[in-house]
Short mmCIF file of C-alpha atoms and ligand atoms in Angstrom, two decimals:
data_model
loop_
_atom_site.label_atom_id
_atom_site.label_comp_id
_atom_site.label_asym_id
_atom_site.label_seq_id
_atom_site.Cartn_x
_atom_site.Cartn_y
_atom_site.Cartn_z
CA UNK A 1 -40.41 19.02 4.73
CA UNK A 2 -37.81 18.02 1.89
CA UNK A 3 -38.33 17.16 -1.40
CA UNK A 4 -37.10 13.39 -2.50
CA UNK A 5 -33.93 13.84 -4.22
CA UNK A 6 -32.15 11.80 -7.19
CA UNK A 7 -28.92 10.43 -7.44
CA UNK A 8 -27.61 8.05 -10.45
CA UNK A 9 -24.55 6.01 -9.61
CA UNK A 10 -22.43 4.62 -12.79
CA UNK A 11 -20.73 1.47 -12.07
CA UNK A 12 -17.27 1.99 -14.62
CA UNK A 13 -14.91 0.37 -11.99
CA UNK A 14 -14.69 -3.01 -13.91
CA UNK A 15 -11.60 -4.10 -16.20
CA UNK A 16 -13.35 -5.28 -19.35
CA UNK A 17 -11.26 -8.13 -19.59
CA UNK A 18 -12.95 -9.73 -22.65
CA UNK A 19 -12.83 -7.09 -24.77
CA UNK A 20 -9.01 -8.06 -25.03
CA UNK A 21 -8.10 -4.50 -25.65
CA UNK A 22 -5.34 -1.53 -23.83
CA UNK A 23 -8.56 0.39 -24.06
CA UNK A 24 -10.98 0.23 -21.17
CA UNK A 25 -14.29 -1.36 -21.86
CA UNK A 26 -16.24 1.55 -20.92
CA UNK A 27 -14.41 3.88 -23.43
CA UNK A 28 -14.81 1.96 -26.07
CA UNK A 29 -16.45 3.95 -28.97
CA UNK A 30 -20.20 3.16 -30.14
CA UNK A 31 -22.30 5.48 -32.35
CA UNK A 32 -19.89 8.66 -31.74
CA UNK A 33 -19.92 8.34 -27.79
CA UNK A 34 -17.79 5.96 -25.68
CA UNK A 35 -19.95 3.39 -24.08
CA UNK A 36 -20.26 5.17 -20.73
CA UNK A 37 -21.66 8.33 -22.92
CA UNK A 38 -24.60 6.71 -22.97
CA UNK A 39 -25.28 6.02 -20.13
CA UNK A 40 -24.30 9.84 -18.94
CA UNK A 41 -26.68 10.82 -21.50
CA UNK A 42 -29.71 8.76 -20.08
CA UNK A 43 -28.43 9.38 -16.75
CA UNK A 44 -28.31 13.27 -17.38
CA UNK A 45 -32.35 12.88 -19.33
CA UNK A 46 -33.70 12.24 -15.19
CA UNK A 47 -32.38 15.58 -14.27
CA UNK A 48 -30.81 13.85 -11.05
CA UNK A 49 -29.68 16.06 -8.30
CA UNK A 50 -26.21 14.44 -8.83
CA UNK A 51 -24.57 11.62 -11.29
CA UNK A 52 -21.45 9.41 -9.42
CA UNK A 53 -19.59 7.09 -11.15
CA UNK A 54 -17.77 4.71 -9.45
CA UNK A 55 -14.03 4.23 -11.70
CA UNK A 56 -11.02 1.92 -10.72
CA UNK A 57 -9.15 0.06 -13.57
CA UNK A 58 -7.37 2.86 -15.62
CA UNK A 59 -8.77 5.43 -13.62
CA UNK A 60 -7.07 8.35 -14.79
CA UNK A 61 -8.62 7.77 -18.45
CA UNK A 62 -11.77 6.82 -17.67
CA UNK A 63 -12.14 9.53 -15.08
CA UNK A 64 -11.24 12.20 -17.78
CA UNK A 65 -13.36 10.91 -20.41
CA UNK A 66 -16.14 11.24 -17.84
CA UNK A 67 -15.23 14.55 -16.73
CA UNK A 68 -15.41 15.76 -20.38
CA UNK A 69 -18.79 14.41 -21.31
CA UNK A 70 -20.32 15.38 -17.59
CA UNK A 71 -18.29 18.42 -15.71
CA UNK A 72 -21.02 18.26 -13.19
CA UNK A 73 -20.36 13.97 -12.21
CA UNK A 74 -18.76 13.38 -9.22
CA UNK A 75 -15.68 10.70 -9.57
CA UNK A 76 -15.55 8.06 -6.76
CA UNK A 77 -12.77 5.67 -6.51
CA UNK A 78 -13.79 2.39 -5.63
CA UNK A 79 -11.01 0.26 -3.21
CA UNK A 80 -9.40 -2.87 -3.78
CA UNK A 81 -12.47 -4.74 -2.16
CA UNK A 82 -14.18 -6.06 -5.43
CA UNK A 83 -17.91 -6.16 -6.58
CA UNK A 84 -21.39 -4.16 -7.98
CA UNK A 85 -22.23 -3.82 -4.28
CA UNK A 86 -18.81 -2.57 -2.89
CA UNK A 87 -19.07 0.14 -5.74
CA UNK A 88 -21.91 1.27 -4.66
CA UNK A 89 -21.37 1.48 -1.30
CA UNK A 90 -18.61 3.75 -2.00
CA UNK A 91 -20.42 5.71 -4.23
CA UNK A 92 -23.49 6.27 -1.30
CA UNK A 93 -20.60 7.33 0.84
CA UNK A 94 -19.56 10.56 -1.26
CA UNK A 95 -23.46 11.41 -1.34
CA UNK A 96 -23.77 14.71 0.93
CA UNK A 97 -25.03 13.10 4.35
CA UNK A 98 -28.32 14.71 4.28
CA UNK A 99 -29.50 13.31 1.03
CA UNK A 100 -32.70 11.49 1.39
CA UNK A 101 -34.22 9.79 -1.21
CA UNK A 102 -33.83 7.65 -4.41
CA UNK A 103 -30.70 6.29 -5.92
CA UNK A 104 -30.67 4.53 -9.41
CA UNK A 105 -27.61 2.47 -10.26
CA UNK A 106 -26.46 2.29 -14.01
CA UNK A 107 -23.56 -0.25 -15.48
CA UNK A 108 -21.65 1.68 -17.58
CA UNK A 109 -21.01 -0.61 -19.95
CA UNK A 110 -25.15 -1.18 -20.60
CA UNK A 111 -25.20 1.38 -23.40
CA UNK A 112 -28.76 1.18 -25.07
CA UNK A 113 -31.15 1.53 -21.50
CA UNK A 114 -33.22 4.95 -22.55
CA UNK A 115 -34.78 7.54 -20.35
CA UNK A 116 -38.77 6.77 -20.62
CA UNK A 117 -37.80 3.14 -19.64
CA UNK A 118 -35.61 4.40 -16.71
CA UNK A 119 -38.45 6.92 -15.78
CA UNK A 120 -41.12 4.35 -15.97
CA UNK A 121 -38.59 2.13 -13.63
CA UNK A 122 -38.40 5.06 -10.61
CA UNK A 123 -42.14 5.72 -11.02
CA UNK A 124 -42.98 2.40 -10.63
CA UNK A 125 -40.71 2.42 -7.75
CA UNK A 126 -41.69 5.66 -5.87
CA UNK A 127 -45.61 5.08 -6.77
CA UNK A 128 -45.34 1.47 -5.27
CA UNK A 129 -43.85 2.71 -2.18
CA UNK A 130 -40.59 0.16 -2.74
CA UNK A 131 -37.17 0.42 -1.23
CA UNK A 132 -36.09 -1.39 -4.04
CA UNK A 133 -37.10 -1.81 -8.17
CA UNK A 134 -35.33 -3.74 -10.77
CA UNK A 135 -35.25 -4.17 -14.66
CA UNK A 136 -35.63 -7.38 -15.73
CA UNK A 137 -36.43 -9.13 -19.30
CA UNK A 138 -37.17 -12.90 -20.39
CA UNK A 139 -33.80 -13.90 -22.08
CA UNK A 140 -34.33 -17.70 -24.02
CA UNK A 141 -30.37 -18.10 -23.41
CA UNK A 142 -29.60 -16.40 -19.69
CA UNK A 143 -26.19 -18.03 -19.97
CA UNK A 144 -23.85 -15.30 -17.49
CA UNK A 145 -26.48 -12.99 -15.71
CA UNK A 146 -28.00 -13.13 -12.59
CA UNK A 147 -31.23 -14.69 -12.37
CA UNK A 148 -34.56 -13.66 -10.39
CA UNK A 149 -35.78 -15.81 -8.15
CA UNK A 150 -39.51 -15.77 -7.53
CA UNK A 151 -42.01 -17.80 -5.20
CA UNK A 152 -44.90 -19.68 -6.31
CA UNK A 153 -46.95 -16.58 -5.95
CA UNK A 154 -45.15 -14.99 -8.38
CA UNK A 155 -43.59 -12.37 -5.20
CA UNK A 156 -39.55 -11.61 -5.70
CA UNK A 157 -37.49 -13.86 -3.66
CA UNK A 158 -34.07 -13.01 -4.21
CA UNK A 159 -31.50 -12.57 -7.30
CA UNK A 160 -28.58 -15.46 -7.53
CA UNK A 161 -25.65 -14.95 -9.41
CA UNK A 162 -25.30 -18.29 -12.13
CA UNK A 163 -22.04 -19.05 -10.36
CA UNK A 164 -23.82 -19.21 -7.31
CA UNK A 165 -27.45 -20.79 -8.83
CA UNK A 166 -28.99 -24.63 -8.43
CA UNK A 167 -29.27 -26.50 -11.38
CA UNK A 168 -33.38 -25.51 -10.85
CA UNK A 169 -32.67 -22.06 -10.59
CA UNK A 170 -30.20 -21.96 -13.66
CA UNK A 171 -33.38 -23.07 -15.52
CA UNK A 172 -35.26 -19.38 -14.88
CA UNK A 173 -34.91 -16.86 -17.95
CA UNK A 174 -35.85 -13.97 -16.15
CA UNK A 175 -32.80 -11.97 -15.64
CA UNK A 176 -31.81 -9.23 -13.49
CA UNK A 177 -30.59 -6.23 -15.96
CA UNK A 178 -28.42 -4.34 -13.74
CA UNK A 179 -30.66 -1.53 -13.57
CA UNK A 180 -31.87 -0.45 -10.58
CA UNK A 181 -33.57 2.33 -7.70
CA UNK A 182 -33.29 1.97 -3.96
CA UNK A 183 -33.74 3.87 -1.55
CA UNK A 184 -30.53 5.46 0.07
CA UNK A 185 -30.98 5.21 3.57
CA UNK A 186 -31.93 1.40 3.19
CA UNK A 187 -29.34 0.45 0.78
CA UNK A 188 -26.63 2.14 2.67
CA UNK A 189 -27.67 0.41 6.15
CA UNK A 190 -27.86 -3.17 4.05
CA UNK A 191 -24.23 -2.74 2.30
CA UNK A 192 -22.79 -2.54 5.21
CA UNK A 193 -24.12 -6.08 6.11
CA UNK A 194 -23.10 -7.82 3.16
CA UNK A 195 -19.86 -10.38 2.87
CA UNK A 196 -18.02 -11.73 0.09
CA UNK A 197 -19.19 -15.16 0.73
CA UNK A 198 -19.84 -16.37 -2.80
CA UNK A 199 -18.20 -17.64 -5.79
CA UNK A 200 -16.88 -15.36 -6.83
CA UNK A 201 -15.37 -13.73 -3.14
CA UNK A 202 -17.22 -9.98 -4.26
CA UNK A 203 -19.41 -8.06 -2.54
CA UNK A 204 -22.45 -8.78 -4.40
CA UNK A 205 -24.72 -5.56 -4.88
CA UNK A 206 -27.88 -8.43 -5.80
CA UNK A 207 -27.66 -9.34 -2.35
CA UNK A 208 -28.89 -5.89 -0.98
CA UNK A 209 -32.67 -7.69 -1.78
CA UNK A 210 -32.72 -10.21 1.03
CA UNK A 211 -31.90 -7.97 3.28
CA UNK A 212 -34.23 -5.71 2.66
CA UNK A 213 -36.88 -8.17 2.35
CA UNK A 214 -35.78 -9.11 5.73
CA UNK A 215 -36.28 -5.98 7.32
CA UNK A 216 -39.59 -6.44 5.81
CA UNK A 217 -39.11 -3.73 3.04
CA UNK A 218 -40.76 -4.17 -0.63
CA UNK A 219 -39.12 -5.13 -3.60
CA UNK A 220 -39.83 -6.07 -7.46
CA UNK A 221 -38.46 -6.62 -10.85
CA UNK A 222 -40.15 -4.96 -13.57
CA UNK A 223 -39.94 -6.94 -16.89
CA UNK A 224 -39.41 -5.23 -19.96
CA UNK A 225 -39.84 -7.05 -23.16
CA UNK A 226 -37.00 -4.78 -25.13
CA UNK A 227 -33.91 -7.29 -24.30
CA UNK A 228 -31.95 -4.71 -25.87
CA UNK A 229 -32.25 -1.94 -23.01
CA UNK A 230 -30.64 -4.22 -21.06
CA UNK A 231 -27.59 -5.81 -23.16
CA UNK A 232 -24.44 -5.39 -21.49
CA UNK A 233 -21.45 -5.34 -23.66
CA UNK A 234 -18.60 -7.82 -22.55
CA UNK A 235 -17.17 -8.77 -25.66
CA UNK A 236 -16.40 -7.41 -29.36
CA UNK A 237 -19.03 -9.32 -30.63
CA UNK A 238 -21.79 -7.84 -28.16
CA UNK A 239 -19.66 -4.65 -29.02
CA UNK A 240 -21.07 -5.45 -32.82
CA UNK A 241 -24.35 -6.46 -31.80
CA UNK A 242 -25.00 -3.31 -29.95
CA UNK A 243 -23.75 -0.93 -32.00
CA UNK A 244 -25.87 -2.40 -35.08
CA UNK A 245 -28.74 -1.98 -32.81
CA UNK A 246 -28.28 1.46 -32.05
CA UNK A 247 -27.73 2.18 -35.43
CA UNK A 248 -30.90 0.58 -36.75
CA UNK A 249 -33.21 2.31 -33.85
CA UNK A 250 -31.11 5.43 -35.14
CA UNK A 251 -31.91 5.01 -39.03
CA UNK A 252 -35.63 4.08 -37.75
CA UNK A 253 -35.99 7.31 -35.90
CA UNK A 254 -35.10 9.29 -38.92
CA UNK A 255 -37.21 7.41 -41.26
CA UNK A 256 -40.24 8.24 -38.81
CA UNK A 257 -38.97 11.84 -38.80
CA UNK A 258 -39.26 12.23 -42.83
CA UNK A 259 -35.87 10.87 -44.33
CA UNK A 260 -35.82 8.89 -46.82
CA UNK A 261 -33.10 6.00 -46.20
CA UNK A 262 -32.24 4.25 -49.43
CA UNK A 263 -30.42 1.30 -47.67
CA UNK A 264 -30.89 1.31 -43.89
CA UNK A 265 -27.84 -2.03 -43.47
CA UNK A 266 -24.99 0.00 -45.02
CA UNK A 267 -25.84 3.51 -43.42
CA UNK A 268 -24.43 4.30 -40.50
CA UNK A 269 -25.79 7.24 -38.22
CA UNK A 270 -24.30 8.46 -35.02
CA UNK A 271 -26.60 9.08 -32.06
CA UNK A 272 -25.34 12.87 -31.93
CA UNK A 273 -26.37 13.50 -35.59
CA UNK A 274 -29.50 15.15 -36.99
CA UNK A 275 -31.18 15.73 -40.77
CA UNK A 276 -34.06 17.54 -41.64
CA UNK A 277 -37.03 16.42 -43.68
CA UNK A 278 -37.16 15.43 -47.02
CA UNK A 279 -33.17 14.68 -47.11
CA UNK A 280 -32.66 11.56 -48.83
CA UNK A 281 -29.62 9.51 -47.64
CA UNK A 282 -28.01 6.64 -50.66
CA UNK A 283 -26.45 3.16 -49.72
CA UNK A 284 -22.74 3.20 -47.74
CA UNK A 285 -23.37 6.68 -46.03
CA UNK A 286 -21.90 7.34 -42.55
CA UNK A 287 -22.60 10.64 -40.75
CA UNK A 288 -20.59 11.27 -37.50
CA UNK A 289 -20.06 13.26 -34.61
CA UNK A 290 -21.75 16.87 -34.82
CA UNK A 291 -22.74 16.18 -38.35
CA UNK A 292 -26.54 18.21 -38.91
CA UNK A 293 -27.98 18.13 -42.18
CA UNK A 294 -30.70 20.43 -43.08
CA UNK A 295 -33.58 19.84 -45.19
CA UNK A 296 -33.97 18.48 -48.53
CA UNK A 297 -30.43 17.36 -49.50
CA UNK A 298 -29.02 14.59 -51.02
CA UNK A 299 -26.29 12.50 -49.36
CA UNK A 300 -24.32 10.18 -50.72
CA UNK A 301 -23.60 6.98 -52.01
CA UNK A 302 -20.59 6.45 -49.98
CA UNK A 303 -20.40 9.41 -48.36
CA UNK A 304 -18.56 9.69 -44.90
CA UNK A 305 -19.54 13.19 -43.10
CA UNK A 306 -17.78 14.57 -39.60
CA UNK A 307 -18.78 16.98 -37.93
CA UNK A 308 -20.26 18.61 -40.53
CA UNK A 309 -23.15 21.23 -41.24
CA UNK A 310 -24.84 20.47 -44.76
CA UNK A 311 -27.87 23.52 -45.69
CA UNK A 312 -30.81 23.00 -47.10
CA UNK A 313 -30.84 21.16 -50.60
CA UNK A 314 -27.30 20.23 -50.84
CA UNK A 315 -25.97 17.66 -52.38
CA UNK A 316 -22.88 15.67 -51.24
CA UNK A 317 -22.16 12.22 -53.75
CA UNK A 318 -19.19 9.78 -53.20
CA UNK A 319 -17.17 12.28 -50.76
CA UNK A 320 -15.59 12.58 -47.85
CA UNK A 321 -15.40 15.74 -45.38
CA UNK A 322 -15.11 16.92 -41.72
CA UNK A 323 -15.00 20.08 -40.13
CA UNK A 324 -16.98 21.55 -43.51
CA UNK A 325 -19.99 23.49 -43.76
CA UNK A 326 -21.24 23.64 -46.82
CA UNK A 327 -24.34 26.10 -47.77
CA UNK A 328 -27.34 25.25 -49.19
CA UNK A 329 -28.45 24.31 -52.66
CA UNK A 330 -24.20 23.78 -53.03
CA UNK A 331 -22.90 20.58 -54.72
CA UNK A 332 -19.95 18.46 -53.66
CA UNK A 333 -18.30 15.46 -55.11
CA UNK A 334 -18.47 12.96 -56.76
CA UNK A 335 -15.26 12.60 -54.91
CA UNK A 336 -14.39 15.10 -53.16
CA UNK A 337 -12.17 15.34 -50.19
CA UNK A 338 -13.21 18.32 -47.86
CA UNK A 339 -10.83 18.74 -44.67
CA UNK A 340 -11.39 20.94 -41.54
CA UNK A 341 -12.23 24.54 -42.07
CA UNK A 342 -13.99 24.06 -45.45
CA UNK A 343 -16.82 26.33 -46.37
CA UNK A 344 -18.61 26.24 -49.45
CA UNK A 345 -21.50 29.39 -49.76
CA UNK A 346 -24.69 28.36 -51.23
CA UNK A 347 -25.31 27.65 -54.59
CA UNK A 348 -21.65 26.99 -54.85
CA UNK A 349 -19.62 23.59 -56.50
CA UNK A 350 -16.38 21.76 -55.23
CA UNK A 351 -16.15 19.02 -57.84
CA UNK A 352 -14.58 15.87 -59.02
CA UNK A 353 -11.05 15.29 -57.50
CA UNK A 354 -10.75 18.32 -55.56
CA UNK A 355 -9.25 18.67 -51.97
CA UNK A 356 -9.93 21.83 -49.84
CA UNK A 357 -8.71 22.58 -46.52
CA UNK A 358 -9.05 25.83 -44.79
CA UNK A 359 -10.93 27.24 -47.66
CA UNK A 360 -13.43 30.03 -47.34
CA UNK A 361 -14.95 29.73 -50.86
CA UNK A 362 -18.09 32.37 -51.47
CA UNK A 363 -22.01 32.02 -52.77
CA UNK A 364 -22.04 30.62 -56.43
CA UNK A 365 -18.31 30.24 -56.64
CA UNK A 366 -16.94 26.92 -57.83
CA UNK A 367 -14.11 24.64 -58.18
CA UNK A 368 -15.28 22.01 -60.70
CA UNK A 369 -12.45 19.59 -61.19
CA UNK A 370 -9.03 18.43 -60.27
CA UNK A 371 -7.77 20.75 -57.83
CA UNK A 372 -6.59 21.56 -54.31
CA UNK A 373 -7.37 24.53 -52.46
CA UNK A 374 -5.80 25.26 -49.18
CA UNK A 375 -5.50 28.06 -47.10
CA UNK A 376 -7.52 30.25 -48.99
CA UNK A 377 -10.77 32.48 -49.44
CA UNK A 378 -12.19 33.09 -52.64
CA UNK A 379 -14.98 35.52 -53.11
CA UNK A 380 -18.71 35.12 -54.55
CA UNK A 381 -19.37 34.31 -58.44
CA UNK A 382 -15.88 33.21 -58.76
CA UNK A 383 -14.61 29.99 -60.73
CA UNK A 384 -11.10 28.16 -60.61
CA UNK A 385 -9.90 26.36 -64.04
CA UNK A 386 -9.62 22.68 -64.27
CA UNK A 387 -6.78 21.19 -62.34
CA UNK A 388 -5.79 24.63 -60.76
CA UNK A 389 -3.55 24.04 -57.15
CA UNK A 390 -3.26 26.50 -54.46
CA UNK A 391 0.33 26.16 -53.67
CA UNK A 392 0.20 27.26 -49.64
CA UNK A 393 2.89 25.72 -48.47
CA UNK A 394 7.20 27.07 -49.12
CA UNK A 395 8.09 23.75 -47.21
CA UNK A 396 8.67 26.09 -44.00
CA UNK A 397 5.32 27.50 -43.87
CA UNK A 398 1.44 27.62 -44.81
CA UNK A 399 1.01 30.89 -46.62
CA UNK A 400 -2.63 32.43 -47.86
CA UNK A 401 -4.42 32.94 -50.97
CA UNK A 402 -7.03 35.38 -51.80
CA UNK A 403 -8.86 35.16 -54.29
CA UNK A 404 -11.85 38.29 -55.13
CA UNK A 405 -15.24 38.47 -56.64
CA UNK A 406 -16.15 37.23 -59.77
CA UNK A 407 -12.40 36.05 -61.05
CA UNK A 408 -12.04 33.79 -63.46
CA UNK A 409 -8.55 31.48 -62.66
CA UNK A 410 -7.82 30.01 -65.86
CA UNK A 411 -7.06 26.11 -66.14
CA UNK A 412 -4.40 24.54 -64.69
CA UNK A 413 -3.06 27.74 -62.83
CA UNK A 414 -0.38 27.37 -60.06
CA UNK A 415 -0.98 30.24 -57.36
CA UNK A 416 1.90 30.69 -55.13
CA UNK A 417 0.77 31.55 -51.78
CA UNK A 418 0.96 34.59 -50.19
CA UNK A 419 -0.66 36.26 -53.34
CA UNK A 420 -4.28 38.33 -53.82
CA UNK A 421 -6.36 38.24 -57.13
CA UNK A 422 -8.19 41.38 -56.76
CA UNK A 423 -12.32 41.40 -57.49
CA UNK A 424 -12.70 41.00 -61.42
CA UNK A 425 -9.69 39.46 -62.69
CA UNK A 426 -8.50 36.84 -65.18
CA UNK A 427 -5.86 34.54 -65.46
CA UNK A 428 -4.73 32.63 -68.52
CA UNK A 429 -4.08 28.69 -68.69
CA UNK A 430 -1.82 27.08 -67.55
CA UNK A 431 -0.40 30.37 -65.34
CA UNK A 432 1.85 30.66 -62.21
CA UNK A 433 0.70 33.05 -60.12
CA UNK A 434 2.96 34.85 -58.36
CA UNK A 435 2.03 38.72 -58.06
CA UNK A 436 -1.07 40.00 -57.02
CA UNK A 437 -2.91 40.49 -59.64
CA UNK A 438 -4.91 44.15 -59.96
CA UNK A 439 -8.86 44.34 -60.60
CA UNK A 440 -9.70 44.01 -64.13
CA UNK A 441 -6.74 42.53 -65.13
CA UNK A 442 -5.65 39.36 -67.06
CA UNK A 443 -2.23 37.66 -65.66
CA UNK A 444 -0.10 35.76 -67.96
CA UNK A 445 3.45 34.57 -67.83
CA UNK A 446 3.24 31.68 -70.26
CA UNK A 447 6.84 32.19 -72.65
CA UNK A 448 4.42 32.89 -76.20
CA UNK A 449 4.14 29.70 -78.25
CA UNK A 450 7.00 29.04 -81.46
CA UNK A 451 6.62 26.07 -84.07
CA UNK A 452 9.50 24.55 -85.03
CA UNK A 453 8.66 23.28 -87.79
CA UNK A 454 10.35 19.43 -88.81
CA UNK A 455 11.06 19.28 -84.82
CA UNK A 456 9.72 15.51 -84.92
CA UNK A 457 11.42 14.33 -88.24
CA UNK A 458 14.64 15.40 -86.84
CA UNK A 459 14.46 14.41 -83.55
CA UNK A 460 12.48 11.25 -83.54
CA UNK A 461 13.05 9.62 -86.65
CA UNK A 462 11.14 6.37 -86.90
CA UNK A 463 8.95 6.67 -84.60
CA UNK A 464 4.90 6.46 -85.13
CA UNK A 465 4.90 10.65 -84.87
CA UNK A 466 7.37 10.77 -87.49
CA UNK A 467 5.74 8.49 -89.86
CA UNK A 468 2.27 10.44 -89.35
CA UNK A 469 4.03 13.63 -89.96
CA UNK A 470 5.39 12.29 -93.39
CA UNK A 471 2.09 10.90 -93.92
CA UNK A 472 0.43 14.27 -93.42
CA UNK A 473 3.20 16.08 -95.73
CA UNK A 474 2.35 13.49 -98.78
CA UNK A 475 -1.37 15.29 -99.03
C1 LIG B 1 -24.21 -7.90 -12.67
C2 LIG B 1 -25.37 -8.37 -11.84
C3 LIG B 1 -25.98 -9.93 -12.27
C4 LIG B 1 -26.53 -9.15 -13.52
C5 LIG B 1 -25.73 -8.70 -14.84
C6 LIG B 1 -26.71 -7.61 -15.57
C7 LIG B 1 -24.09 -8.51 -9.18
C8 LIG B 1 -23.50 -9.10 -8.66
N1 LIG B 1 -24.49 -9.07 -10.62
O1 LIG B 1 -23.55 -8.90 -13.12
O2 LIG B 1 -27.18 -10.03 -11.44
O3 LIG B 1 -27.09 -9.85 -14.12
O4 LIG B 1 -24.85 -7.43 -13.92
O5 LIG B 1 -25.57 -7.20 -16.61
O6 LIG B 1 -23.59 -7.48 -9.43
N2 LIG B 1 -18.28 -2.77 -11.38
C9 LIG B 1 -17.79 -2.14 -10.54
N3 LIG B 1 -16.79 -2.50 -9.68
C10 LIG B 1 -17.04 -4.00 -9.32
C11 LIG B 1 -17.26 -4.66 -9.99
C12 LIG B 1 -18.20 -4.34 -11.70
O7 LIG B 1 -17.61 -0.80 -10.70
O8 LIG B 1 -16.30 -4.20 -7.82
C13 LIG B 1 -18.43 -2.56 -12.45
C14 LIG B 1 -18.36 -2.95 -14.33
O9 LIG B 1 -17.68 -2.13 -14.58
C15 LIG B 1 -19.89 -2.89 -14.70
C16 LIG B 1 -21.11 -3.31 -13.90
O10 LIG B 1 -20.49 -2.84 -12.42
O11 LIG B 1 -20.24 -1.72 -15.15
C17 LIG B 1 -21.40 -4.93 -13.75
O12 LIG B 1 -20.27 -5.29 -13.34
P1 LIG B 1 -19.87 -6.86 -14.30
O13 LIG B 1 -19.02 -7.45 -13.12
O14 LIG B 1 -20.20 -6.80 -15.57
O15 LIG B 1 -21.41 -7.80 -13.65
P2 LIG B 1 -21.95 -8.82 -13.74
O16 LIG B 1 -21.19 -10.09 -13.23
O17 LIG B 1 -22.17 -8.57 -15.72
MG1 LIG B 2 -18.88 -9.99 -13.30
#
C-alpha cells in the first residue's frame, strides 16, 4: 500500500489588473516577502511531497521569484485557456503519473492564510473521507466572491460565481475562500469535463463541485471565523489592509512573547524578524528583512533596521542601519547612519551624526560624534575624536584604514587611506594623517600657532570685532 501523498498547487498566473502596476500582483511586497512568498511559506509548512506554481502573466519574473524563494517548487505554464480550473488542470498534468493522494489549491494573492488553518482543513477532509473540502467564511459584504449554495438541510450544493448568480444567490453571505483540498484522481477526471459556458467564459475550478457530487462524491465547505485568512489582494487598498493586519498580528505575537512595543500603530515588523524577551521597541520603528534583536535591547524611537543583528542589551536610537551587526551592550545614535558591513563590538558606541560603512569597530571602541568611518578596521578600546573623517576615496579607488587597539584619535582628524595607526598611538587635534603612525607615537602635523598682534584692527577696521578688540585694549 502506498502512503497518501500531498501536493500543493499555487495559482499565480493571473494579471492583477486592478493593482495598476508594472509589477505582477503576486510579487508586490508585504512584510518583507512578495505576496506569493507568504503563500509558499504556508505551503512549505504542510511538508508536501510537491509544490506546483502555475504562472503565465509576466512568466519570467514570477517564475524567477518563486524559484528564488522555493527552489524545489515545480513551475508550470498555463496556456491561453483562461480560468482557475484550467490552471489546476495543467498543474495536475505536471504531477507524476503515479501520484495518488490530496491536492491543496491556494491562490498566490491570499497572503494571510496560515498553516494551522490549512492543516485543520486537510484533517477535516481526510477524516470525513471527502473528495473536496473548501474553506469558506461569512462576509457581511460578499461582493465579488463566489457564494456557497446549500440546501434546506444545510448540505453543500454548489459554488456560484457572483457574475453567474441569481438575485437570491447574491444575498448568500457564505463565500468561497479559494482554498481547497481535492482528491487528485477525482479532480483530474472532473476537470476534463468542465466547459467555459459562463459569464466570464473561463474554466472555473469551482465547477468541479457539482460534477464531484454528481458522481456520488462528498464535499463540504468549512467556515472560518477569521475572515482575514482568506482575504485576497486585488488592489492597493486591499494590499494596505492586508499588510496592516499582518503587522498587527506580528506585533501582537512579539508582545505575547515578552517584547514591549510602545506604539503598535507606528511599529512595522516584517514577518521574518525575531526579537528577544524584555526588549523594548519605541514608536516609529521599522524592523525589516532578516533582522534579529537579542534580549533586553532598546530600539527606537524612529529607527529603521534592515537585515541587522542587534546584540543583547544594545541600544539603537533614532537611527537607520542596513546589514549591520551591533554587539551586546553597544549604543548607536541618535541620528546615526550605518551602511552595510558595519560591525560594532560589545559595549562600543557609534554616536550622534556618525556614518559608517564596511567598518569593523572593536569591543568598547567609540566613534561618538560627527564622523565618517568607511572601509576601516578599528581595534578594541579605541576612541575616534569628534568630527574625524576616514578619507577612503582618492577619486578613483577606495582604500582601507587600520586603527589599532587603545588608540586616541584627536578631534577633527582626516585619516587618508591607505594608512595605519598602530596600537597605542595618539594623534593631535586637527591632524591630517597621511603616514603610518608607529606604536607609542603622537602624530601631529598642524603648523605651530603664531599670533599676529594688531591684525584685526589693521585688516578689519570698522567691524564689531575690531571694536571689541579696541575696547579690550583700553582696559
Ligand atoms: C475565485 C473563485 C471564487 C472565490 C475567489 C476567492 C473561481 C472560478 N472563483 O474567484 O469562487 O470566491 O476566488 O478569492 O475560481 N488564476 C490563474 N489562472 C487563471 C485565472 C486565475 O492562475 O486563468 C489565479 C490568479 O492569479 C489568482 C487565483 O487564480 O491567484 C484566483 O483567481 P481570480 O481571478 O482572482 O479569482 P476570483 O475571480 O477572485
Ligand atoms: Mg477573476
